[in-house]
């Protein structure tokens, strides 16, 4: 049976308010509806970045236990973070913190990690993807212009690769571009197929 025919048996829920994730998932052709549940996004200090994104996407998925009682429901949740030397950068609280983050990223490589959890009633797949990103040396006025113009306070590491600072400031990326935007859709598409084809009751 064609995969998209199989999808008609299911209701796919994207548990994210990010318009970037919604746009990326829509481009795969997977039908879904958005349903957002608020979460604190708290994690233990000192936890490695890959464990942080896995923990947070799985915690977000737990908020949909009611919907997941229906075996036809599949929930997708995700969390994206920026890391420099294994130190996590979350979302900046204000312009000063955003400036400090971008100044730290200027002229050096960093990693963008996205954890994704795909849950059905009795099945789950959780994974993370890592992309390496290199900024050129950014001038202070460029950082300030971007912060004032784009207000990147909802973005890990204080930037969006698809926005002005990414277009003029990023010299090289190694790995998935979509992962940096916020959802590694190539891996997600493959893992969703794996989940729907795996036996009931199995965990991957």
XYZ file of N, CA, C and O in Angstrom:
816
model
N 0.848 -1.202 0.000
C 0.000 0.000 0.000
C 0.884 1.253 0.000
O 1.885 1.310 0.705
N 0.513 2.227 -0.796
C 1.210 3.502 -0.830
C 1.222 4.141 0.562
O 0.228 4.104 1.288
N 2.366 4.730 0.927
C 2.503 5.323 2.269
C 1.460 6.396 2.534
O 0.883 6.473 3.617
N 1.175 7.227 1.540
C 0.192 8.297 1.753
C -1.223 7.735 1.873
O -2.075 8.316 2.546
N -1.478 6.589 1.234
C -2.758 5.916 1.440
C -2.854 5.411 2.872
O -3.894 5.512 3.521
N -1.760 4.861 3.374
C -1.719 4.369 4.754
C -1.954 5.512 5.750
O -2.615 5.330 6.778
N -1.405 6.681 5.433
C -1.549 7.825 6.336
C -3.008 8.234 6.540
O -3.348 8.851 7.554
N -3.872 7.911 5.590
C -5.288 8.277 5.705
C -5.957 7.576 6.876
O -7.028 7.999 7.331
N -5.333 6.531 7.386
C -5.883 5.811 8.542
C -5.581 6.537 9.857
O -6.119 6.178 10.900
N -4.681 7.501 9.801
C -4.167 8.113 11.019
C -4.469 9.606 11.086
O -4.662 10.278 10.066
N -4.449 10.124 12.314
C -4.484 11.569 12.539
C -3.119 11.966 13.073
O -2.715 11.525 14.154
N -2.404 12.777 12.317
C -1.080 13.232 12.717
C -1.216 14.576 13.414
O -1.809 15.515 12.866
N -0.680 14.674 14.620
C -0.694 15.927 15.385
C 0.738 16.433 15.514
O 1.632 15.687 15.948
N 0.967 17.679 15.144
C 2.251 18.325 15.370
C 2.126 19.169 16.629
O 1.393 20.157 16.652
N 2.842 18.776 17.664
C 2.772 19.496 18.938
C 3.783 20.617 18.989
O 4.694 20.604 19.828
N 3.646 21.582 18.121
C 4.585 22.702 18.056
C 3.882 23.937 17.534
O 3.112 23.868 16.576
N 4.188 25.080 18.149
C 3.625 26.340 17.661
C 4.550 27.033 16.661
O 4.215 28.088 16.124
N 5.690 26.412 16.361
C 6.656 27.013 15.446
C 6.118 27.024 14.016
O 5.877 25.961 13.433
N 5.964 28.198 13.417
C 5.528 28.243 12.016
C 6.556 27.621 11.078
O 6.216 27.109 10.012
N 7.814 27.623 11.479
C 8.860 27.026 10.639
C 8.702 25.509 10.600
O 8.819 24.898 9.532
N 8.439 24.905 11.749
C 8.214 23.451 11.759
C 6.947 23.091 10.988
O 6.902 22.084 10.272
N 5.924 23.889 11.132
C 4.679 23.611 10.417
C 4.901 23.666 8.909
O 4.411 22.806 8.164
N 5.655 24.648 8.454
C 5.920 24.783 7.015
C 6.754 23.611 6.500
O 6.469 23.053 5.438
N 7.767 23.215 7.257
C 8.616 22.100 6.831
C 7.827 20.794 6.758
O 7.958 20.033 5.802
N 7.003 20.535 7.785
C 6.230 19.294 7.767
C 5.213 19.295 6.629
O 4.998 18.271 5.972
N 4.617 20.443 6.368
C 3.652 20.553 5.271
C 4.309 20.233 3.933
O 3.693 19.623 3.049
N 5.568 20.595 3.777
C 6.265 20.362 2.518
C 6.518 18.885 2.246
O 6.773 18.493 1.103
N 6.442 18.035 3.283
C 6.611 16.594 3.079
C 5.361 15.956 2.480
O 5.413 14.816 2.022
N 4.226 16.664 2.530
C 2.973 16.092 2.068
C 2.226 15.322 3.138
O 1.149 14.774 2.876
N 2.799 15.254 4.347
C 2.131 14.563 5.456
C 1.004 15.447 5.981
O 1.253 16.580 6.407
N -0.246 14.971 5.973
C -1.341 15.770 6.510
C -1.265 15.799 8.039
O -0.991 14.775 8.680
N -1.490 16.954 8.643
C -1.405 17.063 10.093
C -2.227 18.245 10.575
O -2.613 19.113 9.795
N -2.479 18.247 11.867
C -3.053 19.436 12.499
C -2.159 19.852 13.658
O -1.479 19.019 14.268
N -2.131 21.129 13.938
C -1.315 21.664 15.021
C -2.114 21.641 16.320
O -3.299 22.000 16.350
N -1.476 21.218 17.388
C -2.080 21.261 18.712
C -0.964 21.546 19.699
O -0.029 20.754 19.839
N -1.043 22.688 20.364
C 0.059 23.138 21.217
C -0.293 22.962 22.684
O -1.392 23.322 23.118
N 0.630 22.398 23.437
C 0.527 22.293 24.886
C 1.758 22.981 25.479
O 2.882 22.701 25.074
N 1.525 23.849 26.447
C 2.632 24.589 27.049
C 3.486 23.671 27.923
O 2.979 22.816 28.641
N 4.807 23.850 27.855
C 5.737 23.098 28.676
C 6.827 24.026 29.183
O 7.115 25.056 28.565
N 7.427 23.663 30.307
C 8.403 24.555 30.949
C 9.778 24.501 30.291
O 10.589 25.409 30.453
N 10.095 23.426 29.579
C 11.392 23.234 28.932
C 12.546 23.335 29.935
O 13.608 23.883 29.645
N 12.338 22.777 31.126
C 13.378 22.739 32.157
C 14.165 21.440 32.018
O 13.590 20.383 31.759
N 15.478 21.531 32.187
C 16.319 20.335 32.084
C 17.466 20.447 33.082
O 17.856 21.547 33.491
N 18.024 19.310 33.497
C 19.107 19.322 34.485
C 20.356 20.029 33.967
O 20.744 19.852 32.814
N 20.972 20.819 34.822
C 22.214 21.502 34.463
C 23.310 20.463 34.224
O 23.434 19.486 34.965
N 24.087 20.676 33.177
C 25.191 19.785 32.891
C 24.851 18.612 32.002
O 25.740 17.836 31.625
N 23.572 18.475 31.635
C 23.173 17.388 30.751
C 23.720 17.656 29.348
O 23.615 18.783 28.854
N 24.307 16.656 28.685
C 24.817 16.872 27.320
C 23.698 17.342 26.394
O 22.539 16.950 26.556
N 24.017 18.193 25.409
C 22.994 18.769 24.528
C 22.105 17.737 23.844
O 20.900 17.943 23.725
N 22.686 16.614 23.377
C 21.872 15.612 22.703
C 20.857 14.982 23.658
O 19.738 14.644 23.256
N 21.223 14.860 24.936
C 20.285 14.325 25.922
C 19.218 15.361 26.276
O 18.073 15.008 26.582
N 19.592 16.624 26.238
C 18.631 17.696 26.525
C 17.508 17.691 25.491
O 16.319 17.689 25.844
N 17.856 17.686 24.202
C 16.811 17.765 23.166
C 15.946 16.509 23.152
O 14.739 16.579 22.893
N 16.546 15.347 23.446
C 15.749 14.125 23.527
C 14.796 14.176 24.716
O 13.618 13.824 24.604
N 15.302 14.615 25.859
C 14.457 14.722 27.051
C 13.280 15.651 26.809
O 12.124 15.319 27.117
N 13.550 16.829 26.236
C 12.488 17.832 26.083
C 11.447 17.415 25.050
O 10.248 17.626 25.258
N 11.868 16.810 23.940
C 10.853 16.402 22.964
C 9.995 15.268 23.517
O 8.787 15.195 23.241
N 10.574 14.393 24.328
C 9.794 13.311 24.926
C 8.856 13.835 26.003
O 7.721 13.360 26.144
N 9.323 14.823 26.770
C 8.450 15.438 27.778
C 7.268 16.139 27.111
O 6.136 16.099 27.619
N 7.512 16.781 25.993
C 6.421 17.427 25.255
C 5.399 16.397 24.775
O 4.187 16.634 24.823
N 5.873 15.244 24.332
C 4.964 14.207 23.842
C 4.065 13.669 24.951
O 2.917 13.288 24.699
N 4.575 13.644 26.185
C 3.794 13.136 27.313
C 2.548 13.983 27.596
O 1.610 13.514 28.236
N 2.550 15.219 27.098
C 1.409 16.109 27.327
C 0.196 15.728 26.478
O -0.872 16.300 26.638
N 0.372 14.749 25.594
C -0.708 14.352 24.682
C -1.248 12.956 25.008
O -1.767 12.279 24.136
N -1.135 12.550 26.268
C -1.587 11.210 26.662
C -3.069 10.988 26.337
O -3.476 9.895 25.943
N -3.875 12.015 26.524
C -5.310 11.870 26.253
C -5.552 11.538 24.780
O -6.298 10.601 24.450
N -4.945 12.296 23.887
C -5.122 12.055 22.452
C -4.565 10.693 22.047
O -5.107 10.008 21.178
N -3.476 10.275 22.712
C -2.802 9.036 22.346
C -3.531 7.774 22.805
O -3.102 6.660 22.489
N -4.620 7.939 23.540
C -5.455 6.778 23.862
C -6.066 6.189 22.591
O -6.416 5.011 22.534
N -6.206 7.022 21.574
C -6.714 6.573 20.279
C -5.540 6.034 19.458
O -4.609 6.782 19.154
N -5.532 4.753 19.090
C -4.395 4.191 18.358
C -4.210 4.775 16.959
O -3.169 4.569 16.329
N -5.202 5.513 16.485
C -5.078 6.134 15.163
C -4.370 7.483 15.224
O -4.109 8.090 14.194
N -4.063 7.945 16.428
C -3.404 9.248 16.593
C -1.895 9.059 16.690
O -1.404 8.176 17.400
N -1.157 9.892 15.963
C 0.305 9.933 16.033
C 0.706 11.372 16.348
O 0.261 12.304 15.681
N 1.521 11.533 17.388
C 1.949 12.865 17.821
C 3.427 13.053 17.507
O 4.251 12.161 17.769
N 3.765 14.209 16.943
C 5.152 14.568 16.659
C 5.504 15.809 17.480
O 4.808 16.822 17.420
N 6.571 15.706 18.274
C 7.063 16.850 19.039
C 8.553 17.017 18.769
O 9.238 16.058 18.386
N 9.054 18.226 18.985
C 10.461 18.491 18.676
C 11.008 19.586 19.571
O 10.254 20.407 20.128
N 12.317 19.607 19.709
C 12.998 20.674 20.436
C 14.350 20.919 19.789
O 15.071 19.961 19.469
N 14.681 22.191 19.578
C 15.934 22.563 18.924
C 16.778 23.418 19.852
O 16.258 24.333 20.509
N 18.069 23.129 19.905
C 18.996 23.914 20.714
C 20.307 24.113 19.969
O 20.654 23.343 19.071
N 21.020 25.143 20.382
C 22.350 25.449 19.863
C 23.366 25.112 20.948
O 23.123 25.369 22.135
N 24.489 24.520 20.549
C 25.525 24.170 21.510
C 26.890 24.616 21.016
O 27.216 24.474 19.835
N 27.680 25.165 21.932
C 29.064 25.537 21.662
C 29.921 24.846 22.716
O 29.722 25.066 23.920
N 30.852 24.009 22.274
C 31.710 23.268 23.210
C 30.887 22.544 24.272
O 31.205 22.579 25.461
N 29.812 21.889 23.836
C 28.922 21.103 24.698
C 28.141 21.951 25.699
O 27.480 21.423 26.593
N 28.194 23.270 25.547
C 27.408 24.170 26.391
C 26.156 24.595 25.632
O 26.243 25.078 24.495
N 24.989 24.417 26.258
C 23.715 24.660 25.589
C 23.365 26.146 25.578
O 23.499 26.843 26.585
N 22.918 26.613 24.413
C 22.345 27.953 24.291
C 20.854 27.800 24.047
O 20.448 27.221 23.036
N 20.049 28.315 24.945
C 18.611 28.248 24.759
C 18.130 29.532 24.073
O 18.895 30.207 23.385
N 16.902 29.932 24.304
C 16.369 31.159 23.717
C 16.787 32.357 24.564
O 16.745 32.291 25.790
N 17.178 33.461 23.939
C 17.615 34.632 24.712
C 16.435 35.315 25.399
O 15.339 35.394 24.853
N 16.688 35.820 26.582
C 15.631 36.471 27.360
C 15.425 37.923 26.951
O 14.340 38.478 27.126
N 16.470 38.552 26.390
C 16.396 39.979 26.069
C 17.460 40.309 25.016
O 18.284 39.459 24.662
N 17.479 41.564 24.518
C 18.461 41.935 23.487
C 19.913 41.768 23.930
O 20.762 41.384 23.122
N 20.202 42.035 25.192
C 21.573 41.888 25.681
C 22.032 40.443 25.600
O 23.144 40.148 25.143
N 21.170 39.532 26.028
C 21.524 38.111 25.967
C 21.634 37.641 24.523
O 22.516 36.844 24.186
N 20.747 38.132 23.654
C 20.825 37.775 22.235
C 22.144 38.251 21.634
O 22.792 37.517 20.867
N 22.564 39.471 21.964
C 23.830 40.000 21.461
C 24.996 39.133 21.930
O 25.888 38.779 21.143
N 24.994 38.774 23.216
C 26.082 37.963 23.764
C 26.153 36.600 23.078
O 27.247 36.087 22.812
N 24.994 36.013 22.800
C 24.976 34.718 22.123
C 25.579 34.817 20.729
O 26.433 34.007 20.339
N 25.125 35.800 19.955
C 25.616 35.932 18.588
C 27.092 36.323 18.562
O 27.832 35.910 17.658
N 27.532 37.089 19.538
C 28.953 37.434 19.635
C 29.771 36.177 19.901
O 30.870 36.006 19.345
N 29.229 35.268 20.715
C 29.906 34.005 20.989
C 29.988 33.131 19.742
O 30.994 32.465 19.488
N 28.916 33.144 18.931
C 28.877 32.316 17.721
C 29.713 32.902 16.585
O 30.097 32.174 15.661
N 30.000 34.189 16.644
C 30.710 34.870 15.569
C 32.089 34.264 15.324
O 32.889 34.081 16.248
N 32.348 33.910 14.047
C 33.672 33.463 13.652
C 34.032 32.057 14.076
O 35.211 31.681 14.032
N 33.045 31.253 14.445
C 33.377 29.902 14.915
C 32.275 28.912 14.565
O 31.154 29.282 14.248
N 32.624 27.635 14.652
C 31.657 26.572 14.442
C 30.818 26.376 15.703
O 31.302 26.547 16.821
N 29.562 25.998 15.483
C 28.716 25.549 16.584
C 27.815 24.435 16.067
O 27.816 24.135 14.871
N 27.096 23.813 16.951
C 26.195 22.728 16.577
C 24.748 23.122 16.842
O 24.447 23.781 17.839
N 23.872 22.711 15.926
C 22.431 22.844 16.124
C 21.866 21.432 16.233
O 22.078 20.598 15.343
N 21.188 21.167 17.346
C 20.633 19.840 17.598
C 19.116 19.932 17.696
O 18.578 20.824 18.364
N 18.429 19.024 17.031
C 16.978 18.914 17.145
C 16.614 17.504 17.579
O 17.022 16.534 16.935
N 15.887 17.415 18.677
C 15.339 16.142 19.114
C 13.907 16.024 18.622
O 13.158 17.001 18.645
N 13.538 14.842 18.148
C 12.190 14.602 17.635
C 11.630 13.350 18.299
O 12.327 12.326 18.393
N 10.395 13.432 18.746
C 9.701 12.279 19.307
C 8.433 12.029 18.486
O 7.646 12.959 18.263
N 8.279 10.802 18.012
C 7.069 10.386 17.291
C 6.398 9.320 18.142
O 6.980 8.259 18.392
N 5.178 9.612 18.612
C 4.514 8.680 19.521
C 3.154 8.241 18.996
O 2.384 9.064 18.480
N 2.912 6.955 19.140
C 1.597 6.381 18.967
C 1.225 5.800 20.330
O 2.016 5.891 21.276
N 0.068 5.219 20.478
C -0.369 4.789 21.805
C 0.648 3.877 22.492
O 0.996 4.080 23.653
N 1.126 2.870 21.799
C 2.046 1.920 22.415
C 3.368 1.803 21.656
O 4.065 0.807 21.760
N 3.713 2.854 20.903
C 4.977 2.867 20.170
C 5.592 4.255 20.235
O 4.884 5.260 20.319
N 6.916 4.274 20.197
C 7.615 5.561 20.216
C 8.946 5.442 19.503
O 9.654 4.450 19.640
N 9.268 6.464 18.732
C 10.602 6.634 18.165
C 11.091 8.017 18.579
O 10.389 9.014 18.382
N 12.271 8.068 19.181
C 12.879 9.351 19.549
C 14.302 9.376 18.999
O 15.033 8.385 19.118
N 14.672 10.487 18.398
C 16.004 10.604 17.811
C 16.421 12.062 17.814
O 15.614 12.962 18.074
N 17.703 12.298 17.537
C 18.165 13.679 17.371
C 19.070 13.756 16.153
O 19.699 12.775 15.765
N 19.098 14.923 15.560
C 19.991 15.215 14.441
C 20.894 16.386 14.825
O 20.463 17.306 15.542
N 22.126 16.357 14.340
C 23.086 17.416 14.621
C 23.608 18.002 13.314
O 23.976 17.260 12.400
N 23.615 19.324 13.225
C 24.182 20.032 12.075
C 25.227 21.015 12.578
O 25.000 21.712 13.567
N 26.372 21.052 11.910
C 27.422 22.002 12.269
C 27.290 23.256 11.402
O 27.076 23.161 10.195
N 27.424 24.405 12.036
C 27.233 25.692 11.353
C 28.412 26.611 11.670
O 28.858 26.691 12.820
N 28.894 27.297 10.636
C 30.001 28.242 10.801
C 29.556 29.644 10.426
O 29.153 29.897 9.282
N 29.628 30.576 11.393
C 29.447 31.993 11.107
C 30.798 32.617 10.749
O 31.832 32.267 11.328
N 30.790 33.556 9.818
C 31.967 34.405 9.633
C 32.047 35.358 10.822
O 31.148 35.399 11.672
N 33.109 36.146 10.878
C 33.218 37.167 11.922
C 32.124 38.224 11.707
O 32.065 38.855 10.649
N 31.262 38.371 12.674
C 30.166 39.336 12.574
C 30.561 40.652 13.239
O 31.114 40.664 14.349
N 30.275 41.758 12.571
C 30.508 43.064 13.183
C 29.378 43.372 14.159
O 28.238 42.916 13.996
N 29.698 44.173 15.174
C 28.700 44.484 16.202
C 27.451 45.106 15.602
O 26.321 44.792 16.020
N 27.628 45.999 14.615
C 26.464 46.660 14.046
C 25.561 45.669 13.319
O 24.338 45.842 13.293
N 26.171 44.614 12.728
C 25.373 43.591 12.054
C 24.514 42.827 13.057
O 23.336 42.547 12.813
N 25.110 42.476 14.178
C 24.368 41.772 15.227
C 23.232 42.637 15.748
O 22.088 42.195 15.892
N 23.531 43.909 16.017
C 22.509 44.820 16.542
C 21.391 45.051 15.531
O 20.206 45.099 15.893
N 21.762 45.199 14.265
C 20.759 45.381 13.215
C 19.819 44.186 13.169
O 18.593 44.346 13.081
N 20.382 42.998 13.216
C 19.562 41.789 13.149
C 18.637 41.689 14.360
O 17.441 41.392 14.211
N 19.163 41.923 15.542
C 18.334 41.829 16.754
C 17.203 42.844 16.709
O 16.039 42.513 17.008
N 17.509 44.068 16.320
C 16.476 45.115 16.264
C 15.435 44.842 15.190
O 14.244 45.106 15.372
N 15.884 44.279 14.067
C 14.988 44.071 12.931
C 14.152 42.799 13.063
O 12.970 42.786 12.706
N 14.747 41.740 13.600
C 14.078 40.426 13.586
C 13.615 39.933 14.951
O 12.853 38.952 15.013
N 14.086 40.565 16.037
C 13.637 40.172 17.381
C 13.702 38.657 17.594
O 12.683 37.990 17.823
N 14.884 38.068 17.560
C 15.002 36.601 17.552
C 14.927 35.962 18.944
O 15.710 35.058 19.266
N 13.971 36.391 19.752
C 13.917 35.928 21.134
C 13.195 34.592 21.289
O 13.151 34.027 22.376
N 12.629 34.095 20.197
C 11.971 32.777 20.233
C 12.835 31.709 19.585
O 12.358 30.613 19.305
N 14.124 32.021 19.378
C 14.998 31.103 18.634
C 16.204 30.704 19.472
O 16.881 31.560 20.057
N 16.494 29.423 19.499
C 17.682 28.931 20.180
C 18.926 29.540 19.550
O 19.046 29.609 18.325
N 19.834 30.014 20.396
C 21.049 30.635 19.882
C 20.847 32.020 19.327
O 21.771 32.624 18.801
N 19.615 32.547 19.422
C 19.283 33.919 19.021
C 19.376 34.172 17.521
O 19.624 35.296 17.090
N 19.167 33.121 16.694
C 19.158 33.389 15.258
C 18.330 32.344 14.515
O 18.124 31.235 14.992
N 17.868 32.759 13.340
C 17.221 31.857 12.406
C 18.048 31.800 11.138
O 18.370 32.849 10.555
N 18.408 30.611 10.695
C 19.280 30.478 9.527
C 18.618 31.035 8.273
O 19.294 31.474 7.341
N 17.277 31.037 8.251
C 16.552 31.511 7.079
C 16.358 33.031 7.102
O 15.842 33.600 6.143
N 16.801 33.687 8.176
C 16.639 35.138 8.307
C 17.915 35.868 7.878
O 18.900 35.250 7.474
N 17.894 37.194 7.987
C 18.967 38.036 7.454
C 20.347 37.622 7.934
O 21.286 37.491 7.145
N 20.491 37.376 9.229
C 21.811 37.053 9.772
C 22.328 35.735 9.216
O 23.532 35.552 9.015
N 21.406 34.796 8.934
C 21.822 33.534 8.333
C 22.235 33.698 6.888
O 23.214 33.102 6.426
N 21.484 34.526 6.178
C 21.752 34.731 4.755
C 23.090 35.432 4.528
O 23.865 35.058 3.643
N 23.389 36.452 5.339
C 24.623 37.221 5.112
C 25.780 36.775 5.993
O 26.928 37.146 5.744
N 25.499 35.971 7.025
C 26.547 35.683 8.006
C 27.043 34.264 8.077
O 28.125 34.017 8.621
N 26.280 33.305 7.543
C 26.702 31.914 7.673
C 27.551 31.515 6.467
O 27.119 31.625 5.322
N 28.747 31.042 6.760
C 29.710 30.701 5.713
C 29.570 29.260 5.254
O 29.765 28.947 4.082
N 29.226 28.357 6.184
C 29.205 26.933 5.827
C 28.309 26.170 6.789
O 28.219 26.523 7.972
N 27.632 25.137 6.274
C 26.923 24.206 7.140
C 27.300 22.780 6.744
O 27.565 22.511 5.573
N 27.329 21.907 7.719
C 27.600 20.489 7.495
C 26.469 19.684 8.112
O 26.368 19.597 9.333
N 25.618 19.155 7.252
C 24.460 18.412 7.729
C 23.174 18.993 7.171
O 23.180 19.720 6.181
N 22.084 18.690 7.824
C 20.758 19.056 7.345
C 20.442 20.535 7.578
O 20.463 21.014 8.720
N 20.129 21.247 6.498
C 19.679 22.633 6.611
C 18.346 22.701 7.351
O 18.148 23.550 8.234
N 17.418 21.792 7.011
C 16.101 21.800 7.654
C 16.217 21.596 9.153
O 15.414 22.132 9.932
N 17.220 20.837 9.572
C 17.439 20.628 10.999
C 17.726 21.944 11.709
O 17.268 22.175 12.843
N 18.484 22.824 11.067
C 18.797 24.123 11.662
C 17.552 25.003 11.699
O 17.346 25.777 12.646
N 16.714 24.891 10.691
C 15.447 25.641 10.694
C 14.557 25.172 11.840
O 13.828 25.960 12.443
N 14.633 23.863 12.190
C 13.883 23.403 13.347
C 13.256 22.032 13.269
O 12.684 21.550 14.241
N 13.388 21.352 12.102
C 12.803 20.021 11.991
C 13.544 19.234 10.910
O 13.463 19.596 9.727
N 14.251 18.158 11.277
C 14.970 17.351 10.277
C 13.997 16.463 9.513
O 13.840 15.274 9.790
N 13.349 17.013 8.506
C 12.203 16.356 7.878
C 12.580 15.097 7.098
O 11.769 14.174 6.991
N 13.784 15.030 6.551
C 14.178 13.805 5.832
C 14.199 12.624 6.793
O 13.611 11.570 6.533
N 14.843 12.798 7.949
C 14.890 11.731 8.959
C 13.488 11.481 9.533
O 13.092 10.321 9.747
N 12.748 12.533 9.779
C 11.394 12.387 10.324
C 10.510 11.559 9.400
O 9.768 10.669 9.857
N 10.571 11.834 8.104
C 9.751 11.098 7.135
C 10.070 9.603 7.196
O 9.165 8.755 7.239
N 11.359 9.269 7.237
C 11.767 7.864 7.279
C 11.359 7.206 8.591
O 10.886 6.053 8.604
N 11.526 7.911 9.701
C 11.195 7.329 11.000
C 9.685 7.171 11.180
O 9.228 6.232 11.840
N 8.907 8.070 10.607
C 7.452 7.915 10.672
C 7.027 6.662 9.919
O 6.162 5.909 10.388
N 7.624 6.414 8.770
C 7.326 5.177 8.035
C 7.689 3.961 8.877
O 6.931 2.985 8.943
N 8.845 4.016 9.558
C 9.264 2.906 10.406
C 8.279 2.658 11.540
O 7.944 1.510 11.855
N 7.803 3.733 12.158
C 6.878 3.593 13.277
C 5.567 2.947 12.836
O 5.057 2.039 13.484
N 5.037 3.395 11.719
C 3.726 2.882 11.272
C 3.829 1.459 10.738
O 2.823 0.749 10.684
N 5.038 1.040 10.370
C 5.225 -0.312 9.846
C 5.699 -1.306 10.913
O 5.691 -2.512 10.676
N 6.098 -0.807 12.094
C 6.595 -1.703 13.140
C 5.448 -2.358 13.874
O 4.336 -1.802 13.952
N 5.657 -3.554 14.456
C 4.575 -4.266 15.162
C 4.066 -3.484 16.361
O 4.806 -2.764 17.006
N 2.776 -3.617 16.656
C 2.189 -2.975 17.826
C 2.901 -3.459 19.079
O 3.226 -4.630 19.221
N 3.133 -2.489 19.971
C 3.746 -2.839 21.229
C 5.264 -2.736 21.240
O 5.885 -2.896 22.269
N 5.844 -2.464 20.072
C 7.310 -2.367 20.019
C 7.771 -0.934 20.235
O 7.056 0.005 19.902
N 8.937 -0.797 20.801
C 9.549 0.515 20.957
C 10.847 0.511 20.176
O 11.632 -0.432 20.255
N 11.082 1.579 19.436
C 12.275 1.663 18.596
C 13.199 2.719 19.169
O 12.738 3.795 19.525
